[in-house]
Coordinates of N, CA and C and ligand atoms in Angstrom, one line a residue:
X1 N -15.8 4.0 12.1 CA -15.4 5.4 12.4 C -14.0 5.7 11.8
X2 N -13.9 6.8 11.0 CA -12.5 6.8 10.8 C -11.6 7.4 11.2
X3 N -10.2 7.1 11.3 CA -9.1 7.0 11.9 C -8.1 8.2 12.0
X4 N -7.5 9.5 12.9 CA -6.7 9.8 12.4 C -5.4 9.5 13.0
X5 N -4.1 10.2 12.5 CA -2.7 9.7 12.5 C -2.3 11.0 13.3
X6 N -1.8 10.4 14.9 CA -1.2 10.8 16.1 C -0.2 11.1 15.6
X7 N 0.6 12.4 15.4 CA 2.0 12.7 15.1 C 2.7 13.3 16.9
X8 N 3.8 12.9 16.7 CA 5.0 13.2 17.7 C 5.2 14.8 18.0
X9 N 5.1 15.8 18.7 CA 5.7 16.6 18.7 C 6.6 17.3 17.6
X10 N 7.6 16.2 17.4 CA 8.8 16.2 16.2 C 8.0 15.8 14.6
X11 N 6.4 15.4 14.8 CA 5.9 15.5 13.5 C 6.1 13.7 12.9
X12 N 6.7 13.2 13.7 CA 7.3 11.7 13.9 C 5.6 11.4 13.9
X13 N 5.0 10.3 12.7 CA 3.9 9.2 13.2 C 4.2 9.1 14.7
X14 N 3.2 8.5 14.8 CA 3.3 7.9 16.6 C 2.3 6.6 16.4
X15 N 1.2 6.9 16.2 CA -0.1 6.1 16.5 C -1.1 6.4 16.0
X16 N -2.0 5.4 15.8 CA -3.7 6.1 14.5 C -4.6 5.4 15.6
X17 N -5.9 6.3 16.2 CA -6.8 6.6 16.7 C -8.0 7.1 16.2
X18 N -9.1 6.7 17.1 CA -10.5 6.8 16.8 C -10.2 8.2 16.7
X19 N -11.3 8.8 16.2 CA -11.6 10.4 15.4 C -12.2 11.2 17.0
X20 N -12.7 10.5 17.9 CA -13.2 10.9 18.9 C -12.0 10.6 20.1
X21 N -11.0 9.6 20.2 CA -10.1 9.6 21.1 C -9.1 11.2 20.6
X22 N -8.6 11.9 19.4 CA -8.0 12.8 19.1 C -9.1 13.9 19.0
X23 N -10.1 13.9 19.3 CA -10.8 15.1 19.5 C -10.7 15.4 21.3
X24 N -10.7 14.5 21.7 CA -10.5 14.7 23.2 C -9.2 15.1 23.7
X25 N -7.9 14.4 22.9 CA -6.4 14.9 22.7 C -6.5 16.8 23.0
X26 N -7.5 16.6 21.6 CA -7.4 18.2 21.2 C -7.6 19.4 22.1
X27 N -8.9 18.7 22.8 CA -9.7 19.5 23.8 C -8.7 19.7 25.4
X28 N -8.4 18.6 25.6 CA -7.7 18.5 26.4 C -6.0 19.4 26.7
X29 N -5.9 19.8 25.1 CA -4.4 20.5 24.8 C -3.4 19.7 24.6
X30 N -3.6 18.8 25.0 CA -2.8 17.8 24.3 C -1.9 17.2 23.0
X31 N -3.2 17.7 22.4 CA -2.5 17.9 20.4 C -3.5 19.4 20.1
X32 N -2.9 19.4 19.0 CA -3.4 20.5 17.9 C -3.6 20.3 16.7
X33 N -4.6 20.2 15.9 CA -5.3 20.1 15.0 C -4.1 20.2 13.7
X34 N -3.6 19.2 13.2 CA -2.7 19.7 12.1 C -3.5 19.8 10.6
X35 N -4.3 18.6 10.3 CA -5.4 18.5 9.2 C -7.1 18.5 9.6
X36 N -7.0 19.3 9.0 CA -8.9 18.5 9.3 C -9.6 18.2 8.5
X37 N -11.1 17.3 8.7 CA -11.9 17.2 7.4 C -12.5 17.7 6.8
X38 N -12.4 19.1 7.4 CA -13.2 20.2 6.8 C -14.8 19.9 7.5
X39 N -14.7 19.4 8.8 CA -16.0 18.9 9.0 C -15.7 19.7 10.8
X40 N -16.8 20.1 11.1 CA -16.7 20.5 12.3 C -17.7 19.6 13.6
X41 N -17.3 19.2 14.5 CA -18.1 18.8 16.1 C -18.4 20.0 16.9
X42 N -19.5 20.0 17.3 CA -20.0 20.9 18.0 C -20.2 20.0 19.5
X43 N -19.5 20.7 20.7 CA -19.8 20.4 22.3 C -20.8 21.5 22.7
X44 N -20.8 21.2 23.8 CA -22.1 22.1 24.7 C -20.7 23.2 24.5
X45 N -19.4 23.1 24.8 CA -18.2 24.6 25.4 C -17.8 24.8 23.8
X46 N -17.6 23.9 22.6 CA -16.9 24.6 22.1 C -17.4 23.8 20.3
X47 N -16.3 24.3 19.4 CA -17.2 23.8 18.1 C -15.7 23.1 17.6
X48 N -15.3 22.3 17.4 CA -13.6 21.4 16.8 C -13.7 20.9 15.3
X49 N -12.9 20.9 14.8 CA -12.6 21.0 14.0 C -12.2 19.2 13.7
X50 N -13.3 18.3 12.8 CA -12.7 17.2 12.8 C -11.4 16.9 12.2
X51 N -10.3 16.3 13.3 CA -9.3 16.3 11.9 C -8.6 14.8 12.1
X52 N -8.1 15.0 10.7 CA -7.3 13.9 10.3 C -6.2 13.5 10.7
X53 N -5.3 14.2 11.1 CA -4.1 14.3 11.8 C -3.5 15.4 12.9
X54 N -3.3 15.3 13.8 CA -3.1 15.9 14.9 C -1.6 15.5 15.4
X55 N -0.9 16.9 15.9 CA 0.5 16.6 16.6 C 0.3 16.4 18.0
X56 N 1.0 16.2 18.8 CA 1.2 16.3 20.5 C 2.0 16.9 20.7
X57 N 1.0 18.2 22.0 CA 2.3 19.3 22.3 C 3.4 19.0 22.8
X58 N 3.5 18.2 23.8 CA 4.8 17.4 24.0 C 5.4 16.3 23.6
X59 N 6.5 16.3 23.5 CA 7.0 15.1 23.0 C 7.1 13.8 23.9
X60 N 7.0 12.8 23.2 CA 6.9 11.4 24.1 C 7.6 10.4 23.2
X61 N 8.2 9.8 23.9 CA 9.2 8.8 23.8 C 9.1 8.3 23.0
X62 N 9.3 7.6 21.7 CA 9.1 6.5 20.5 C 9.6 5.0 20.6
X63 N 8.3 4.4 20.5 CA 8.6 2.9 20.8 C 9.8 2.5 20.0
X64 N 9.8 0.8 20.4 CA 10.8 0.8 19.8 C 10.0 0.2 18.2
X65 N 11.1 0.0 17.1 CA 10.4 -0.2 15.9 C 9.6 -2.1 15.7
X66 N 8.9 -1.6 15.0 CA 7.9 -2.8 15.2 C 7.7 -3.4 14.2
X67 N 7.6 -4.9 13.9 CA 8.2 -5.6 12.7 C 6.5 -5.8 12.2
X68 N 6.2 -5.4 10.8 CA 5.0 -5.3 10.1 C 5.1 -6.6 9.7
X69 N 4.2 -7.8 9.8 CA 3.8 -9.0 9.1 C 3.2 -8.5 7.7
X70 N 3.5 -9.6 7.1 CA 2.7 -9.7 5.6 C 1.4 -9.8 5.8
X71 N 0.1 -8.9 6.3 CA -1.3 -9.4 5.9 C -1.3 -8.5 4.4
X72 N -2.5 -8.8 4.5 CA -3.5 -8.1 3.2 C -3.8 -7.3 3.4
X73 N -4.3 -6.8 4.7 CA -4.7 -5.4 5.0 C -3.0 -4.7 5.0
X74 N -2.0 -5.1 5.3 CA -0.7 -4.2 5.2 C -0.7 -4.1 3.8
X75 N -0.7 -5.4 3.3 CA 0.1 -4.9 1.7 C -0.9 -3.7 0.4
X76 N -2.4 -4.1 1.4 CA -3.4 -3.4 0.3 C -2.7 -1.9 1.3
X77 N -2.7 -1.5 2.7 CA -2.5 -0.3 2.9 C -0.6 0.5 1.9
X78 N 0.6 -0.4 1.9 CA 1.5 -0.2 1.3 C 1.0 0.1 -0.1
X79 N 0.2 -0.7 -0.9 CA 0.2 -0.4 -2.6 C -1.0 0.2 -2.7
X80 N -1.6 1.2 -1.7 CA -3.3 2.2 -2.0 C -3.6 1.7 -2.4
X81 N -4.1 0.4 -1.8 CA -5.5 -0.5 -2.9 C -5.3 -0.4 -3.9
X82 N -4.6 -0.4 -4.8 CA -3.9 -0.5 -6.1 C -3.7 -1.7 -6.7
X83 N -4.3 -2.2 -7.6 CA -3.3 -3.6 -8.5 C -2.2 -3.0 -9.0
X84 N -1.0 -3.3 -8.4 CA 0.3 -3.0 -9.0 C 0.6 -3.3 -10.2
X85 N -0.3 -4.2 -11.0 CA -0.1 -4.2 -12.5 C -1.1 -3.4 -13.4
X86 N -1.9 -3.2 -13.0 CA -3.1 -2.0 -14.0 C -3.5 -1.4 -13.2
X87 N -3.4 -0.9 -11.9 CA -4.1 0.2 -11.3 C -5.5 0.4 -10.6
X88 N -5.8 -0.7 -11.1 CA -7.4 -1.1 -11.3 C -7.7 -1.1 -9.6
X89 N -8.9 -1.3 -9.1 CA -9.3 -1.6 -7.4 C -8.4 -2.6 -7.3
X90 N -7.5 -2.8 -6.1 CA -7.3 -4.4 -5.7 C -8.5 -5.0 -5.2
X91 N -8.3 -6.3 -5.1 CA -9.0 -7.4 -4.7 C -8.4 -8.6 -4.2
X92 N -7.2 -8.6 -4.2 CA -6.3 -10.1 -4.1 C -5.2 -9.6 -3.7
X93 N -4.1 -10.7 -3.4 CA -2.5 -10.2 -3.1 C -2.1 -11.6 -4.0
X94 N -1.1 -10.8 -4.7 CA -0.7 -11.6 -6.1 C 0.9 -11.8 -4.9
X95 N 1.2 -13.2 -5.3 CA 2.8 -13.4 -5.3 C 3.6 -13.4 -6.4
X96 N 4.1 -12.5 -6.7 CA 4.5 -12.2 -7.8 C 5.5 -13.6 -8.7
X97 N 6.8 -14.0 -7.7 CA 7.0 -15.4 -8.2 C 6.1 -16.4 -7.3
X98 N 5.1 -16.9 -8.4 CA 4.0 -18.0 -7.9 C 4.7 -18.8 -6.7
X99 N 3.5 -18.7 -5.6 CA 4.2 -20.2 -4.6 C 4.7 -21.6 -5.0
X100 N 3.6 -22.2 -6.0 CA 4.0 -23.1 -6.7 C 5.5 -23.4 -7.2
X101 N 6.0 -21.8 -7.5 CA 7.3 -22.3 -8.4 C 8.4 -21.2 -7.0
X102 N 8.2 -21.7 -5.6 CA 9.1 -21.3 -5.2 C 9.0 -20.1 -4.0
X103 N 8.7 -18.9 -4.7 CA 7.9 -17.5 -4.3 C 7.8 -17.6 -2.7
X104 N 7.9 -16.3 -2.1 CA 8.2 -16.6 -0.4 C 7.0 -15.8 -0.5
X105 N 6.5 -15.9 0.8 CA 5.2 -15.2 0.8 C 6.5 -13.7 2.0
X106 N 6.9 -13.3 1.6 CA 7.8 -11.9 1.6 C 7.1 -10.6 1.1
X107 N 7.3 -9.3 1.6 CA 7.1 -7.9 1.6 C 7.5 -7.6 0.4
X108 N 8.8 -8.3 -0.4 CA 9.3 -8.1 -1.8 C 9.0 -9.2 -2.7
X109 N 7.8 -9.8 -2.4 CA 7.2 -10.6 -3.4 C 5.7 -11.3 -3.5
X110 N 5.2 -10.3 -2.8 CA 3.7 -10.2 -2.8 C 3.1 -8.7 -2.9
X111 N 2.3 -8.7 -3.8 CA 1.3 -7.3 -4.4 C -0.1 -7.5 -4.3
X112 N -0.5 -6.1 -4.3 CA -1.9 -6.0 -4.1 C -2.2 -6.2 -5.3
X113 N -3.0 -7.1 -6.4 CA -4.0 -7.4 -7.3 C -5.4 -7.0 -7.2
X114 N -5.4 -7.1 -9.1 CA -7.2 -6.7 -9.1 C -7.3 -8.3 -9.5
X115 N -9.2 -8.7 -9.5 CA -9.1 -9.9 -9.8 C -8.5 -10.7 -11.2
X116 N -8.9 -9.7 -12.2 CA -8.8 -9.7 -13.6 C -7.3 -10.6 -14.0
X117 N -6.4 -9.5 -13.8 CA -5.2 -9.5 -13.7 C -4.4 -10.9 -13.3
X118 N -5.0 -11.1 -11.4 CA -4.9 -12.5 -10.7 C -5.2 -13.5 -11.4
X119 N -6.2 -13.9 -12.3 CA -6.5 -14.9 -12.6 C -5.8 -15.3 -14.1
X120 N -5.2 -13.8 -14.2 CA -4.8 -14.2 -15.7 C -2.8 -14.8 -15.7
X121 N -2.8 -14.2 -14.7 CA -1.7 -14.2 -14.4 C -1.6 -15.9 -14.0
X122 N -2.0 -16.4 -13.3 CA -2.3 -17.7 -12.8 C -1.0 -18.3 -12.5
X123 N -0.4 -19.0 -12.3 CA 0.7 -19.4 -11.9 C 2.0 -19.3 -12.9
X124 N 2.3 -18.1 -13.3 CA 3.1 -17.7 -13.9 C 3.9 -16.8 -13.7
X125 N 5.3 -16.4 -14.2 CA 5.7 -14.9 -13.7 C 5.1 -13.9 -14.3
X126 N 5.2 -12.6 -13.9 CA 4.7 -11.4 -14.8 C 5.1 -11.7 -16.1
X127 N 6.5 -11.5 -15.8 CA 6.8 -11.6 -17.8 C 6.1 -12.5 -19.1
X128 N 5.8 -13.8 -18.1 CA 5.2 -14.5 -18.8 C 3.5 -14.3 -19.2
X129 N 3.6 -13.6 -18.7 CA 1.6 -13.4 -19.1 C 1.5 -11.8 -19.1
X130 N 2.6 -11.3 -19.8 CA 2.5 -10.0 -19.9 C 2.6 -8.7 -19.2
X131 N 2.4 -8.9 -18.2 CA 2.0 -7.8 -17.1 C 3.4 -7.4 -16.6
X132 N 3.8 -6.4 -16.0 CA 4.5 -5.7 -15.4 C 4.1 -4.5 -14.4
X133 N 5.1 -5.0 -13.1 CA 4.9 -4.2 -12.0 C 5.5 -2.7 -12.0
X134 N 4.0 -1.7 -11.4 CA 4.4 -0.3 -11.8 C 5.4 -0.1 -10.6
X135 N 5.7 -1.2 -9.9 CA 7.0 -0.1 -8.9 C 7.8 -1.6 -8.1
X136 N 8.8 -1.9 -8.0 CA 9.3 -3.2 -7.3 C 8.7 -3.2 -6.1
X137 N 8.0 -4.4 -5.6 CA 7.3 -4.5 -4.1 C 8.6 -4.1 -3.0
X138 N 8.5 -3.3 -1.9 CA 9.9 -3.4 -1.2 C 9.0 -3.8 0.3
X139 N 9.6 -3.9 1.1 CA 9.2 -4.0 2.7 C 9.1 -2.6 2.8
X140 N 7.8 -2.4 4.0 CA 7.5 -1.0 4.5 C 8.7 -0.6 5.0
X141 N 8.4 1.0 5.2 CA 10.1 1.6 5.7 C 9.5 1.7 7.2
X142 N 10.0 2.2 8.0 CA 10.0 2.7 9.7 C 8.9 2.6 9.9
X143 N 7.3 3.2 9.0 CA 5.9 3.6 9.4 C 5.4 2.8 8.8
X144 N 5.7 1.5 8.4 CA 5.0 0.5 7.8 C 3.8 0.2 8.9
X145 N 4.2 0.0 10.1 CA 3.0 -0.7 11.2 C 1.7 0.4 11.0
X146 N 2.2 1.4 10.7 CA 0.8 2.2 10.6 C 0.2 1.6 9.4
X147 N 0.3 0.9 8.0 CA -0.1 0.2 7.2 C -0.6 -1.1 7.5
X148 N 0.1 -1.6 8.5 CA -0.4 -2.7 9.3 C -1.7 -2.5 9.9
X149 N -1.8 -0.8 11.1 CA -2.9 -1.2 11.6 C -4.0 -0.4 11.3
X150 N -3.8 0.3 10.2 CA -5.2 0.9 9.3 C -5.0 0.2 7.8
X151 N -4.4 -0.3 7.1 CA -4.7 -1.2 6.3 C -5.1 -0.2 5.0
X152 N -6.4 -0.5 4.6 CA -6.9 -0.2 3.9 C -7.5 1.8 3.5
X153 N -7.6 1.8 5.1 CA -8.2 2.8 5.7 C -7.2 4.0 5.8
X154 N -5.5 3.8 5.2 CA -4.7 5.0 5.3 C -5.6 6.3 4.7
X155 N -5.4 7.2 5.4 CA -5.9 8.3 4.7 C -5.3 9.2 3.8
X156 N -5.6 9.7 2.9 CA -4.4 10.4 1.8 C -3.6 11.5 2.5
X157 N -4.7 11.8 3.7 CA -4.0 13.2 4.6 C -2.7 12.9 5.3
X158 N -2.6 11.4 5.3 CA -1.4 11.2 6.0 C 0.0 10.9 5.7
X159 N -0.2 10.8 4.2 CA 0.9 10.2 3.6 C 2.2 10.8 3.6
X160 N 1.9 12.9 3.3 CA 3.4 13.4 3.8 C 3.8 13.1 5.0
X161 N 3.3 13.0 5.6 CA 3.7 12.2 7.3 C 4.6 11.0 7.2
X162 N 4.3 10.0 6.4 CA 4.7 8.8 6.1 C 5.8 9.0 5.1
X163 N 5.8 9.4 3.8 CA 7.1 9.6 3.0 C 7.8 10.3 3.5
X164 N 8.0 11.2 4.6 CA 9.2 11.6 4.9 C 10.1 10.8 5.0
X165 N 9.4 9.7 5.3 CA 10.6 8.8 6.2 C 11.2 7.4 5.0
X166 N 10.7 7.5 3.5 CA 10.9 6.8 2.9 C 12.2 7.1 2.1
X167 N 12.9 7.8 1.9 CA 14.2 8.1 1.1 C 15.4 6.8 1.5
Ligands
ZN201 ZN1 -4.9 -5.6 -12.4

C-alpha cells in the first residue's frame, strides 16, 4: 500500500503512514488533504480524496532528531534510485572509495549504483575507471529518517516538503 508524508501544522515532515491511517486523519479533521492522487475513496458518508500528503490541523510537538543509519533502502531513497554515476535504475550501493582500499561504509562514501557501472568500477576509485559522481554523496539533512523509513518508496509528491529543509 502506498505511503503518504504526515506534515506538521508548520508544514514540518512529521511522519509517513499507510494511505488509509491519513484518510482516517482526514475524516476525522485532524489533517487536510494537501496533495492528492488524483484518485478518489468513496465511504457509505462521504467520497476523499486519496492523498499523498496531508498537514495536521494542529500542531504537535517535534521529536527529537533522529540519527539515519546507512541501509540501502536510505541511500537508494537519498539518491531516487539513481546510479549516481549514469542515472541508470540502481541496483547496488557502490562505496565510492573501495572497502578494500580503506573506504568507510559512511553517508559521504556510499552511492546508489546500477549493476553495469558496479561491476565495472570494481575495486577502484571513480577516477580510475572513468566514471564520475553527478553530485558529492553528503549525509541526509534533518528529514533524512523519512528516507530511512520509506526508502525506496519516497514519493515525488513529497520532495518540496523535504528540500525545504536542505539549504
Ligand atoms: Zn551506472
Amino acid at each position: 500500500m502506498r505511503r503518504v508524508l504526515v506534515l506538521n501544522a508548520s508544514y514540518e515532515p512529521l511522519s509517513v503512514v499507510t494511505t488509509r491511517r491519513a484518510v482516517v486523519l482526514v475524516l476525522r479533521e485532524k489533517a487536510v488533504v494537501v496533495t492528492s492522487r488524483g484518485e478518489s475513496w468513496r465511504s457509505e458518508r462521504a467520497e476523499i480524496e486519496v492523498p499523498s500528503v496531508v498537514r495536521l490541523t494542529s500542531y504537535v510537538k517535534v521529536p527529537m532528531r533522529r540519527v539515519v543509519p546507512v541501509t540501502r533502502r536510505a541511500v537508494f531513497g537519498r539518491d531516487q534510485n539513481r546510479c549516481q554515476y549514469c542515472e541508470a535504475p540502481a541496483e547496488s550501493i557502490d562505496h565510492v572509495v573501495p572497502r578494500s582500499r580503506g573506504g568507510k561504509h559512511t553517508w559521504d562514501n556510499v552511492v546508489a549504483c546500477c549493476r553495469r557501472c558496479n561491476v565495472h568500477k570494481g575495486d577502484r576509485l571513480p577516477s580510475e575507471a572513468g566514471l564520475r559522481l553527478r553530485r558529492p554523496p553528503r549525509p541526509p539533512r534533518r528529514y533524512g529518517w523519512i528516507f530511512a523509513s520509506a526508502g525506496y518508496a519516497v514519493d515525488p509528491d513529497w520532495r518540496p516538503y523535504l528540500l525545504a529543509d536542505s539549504a
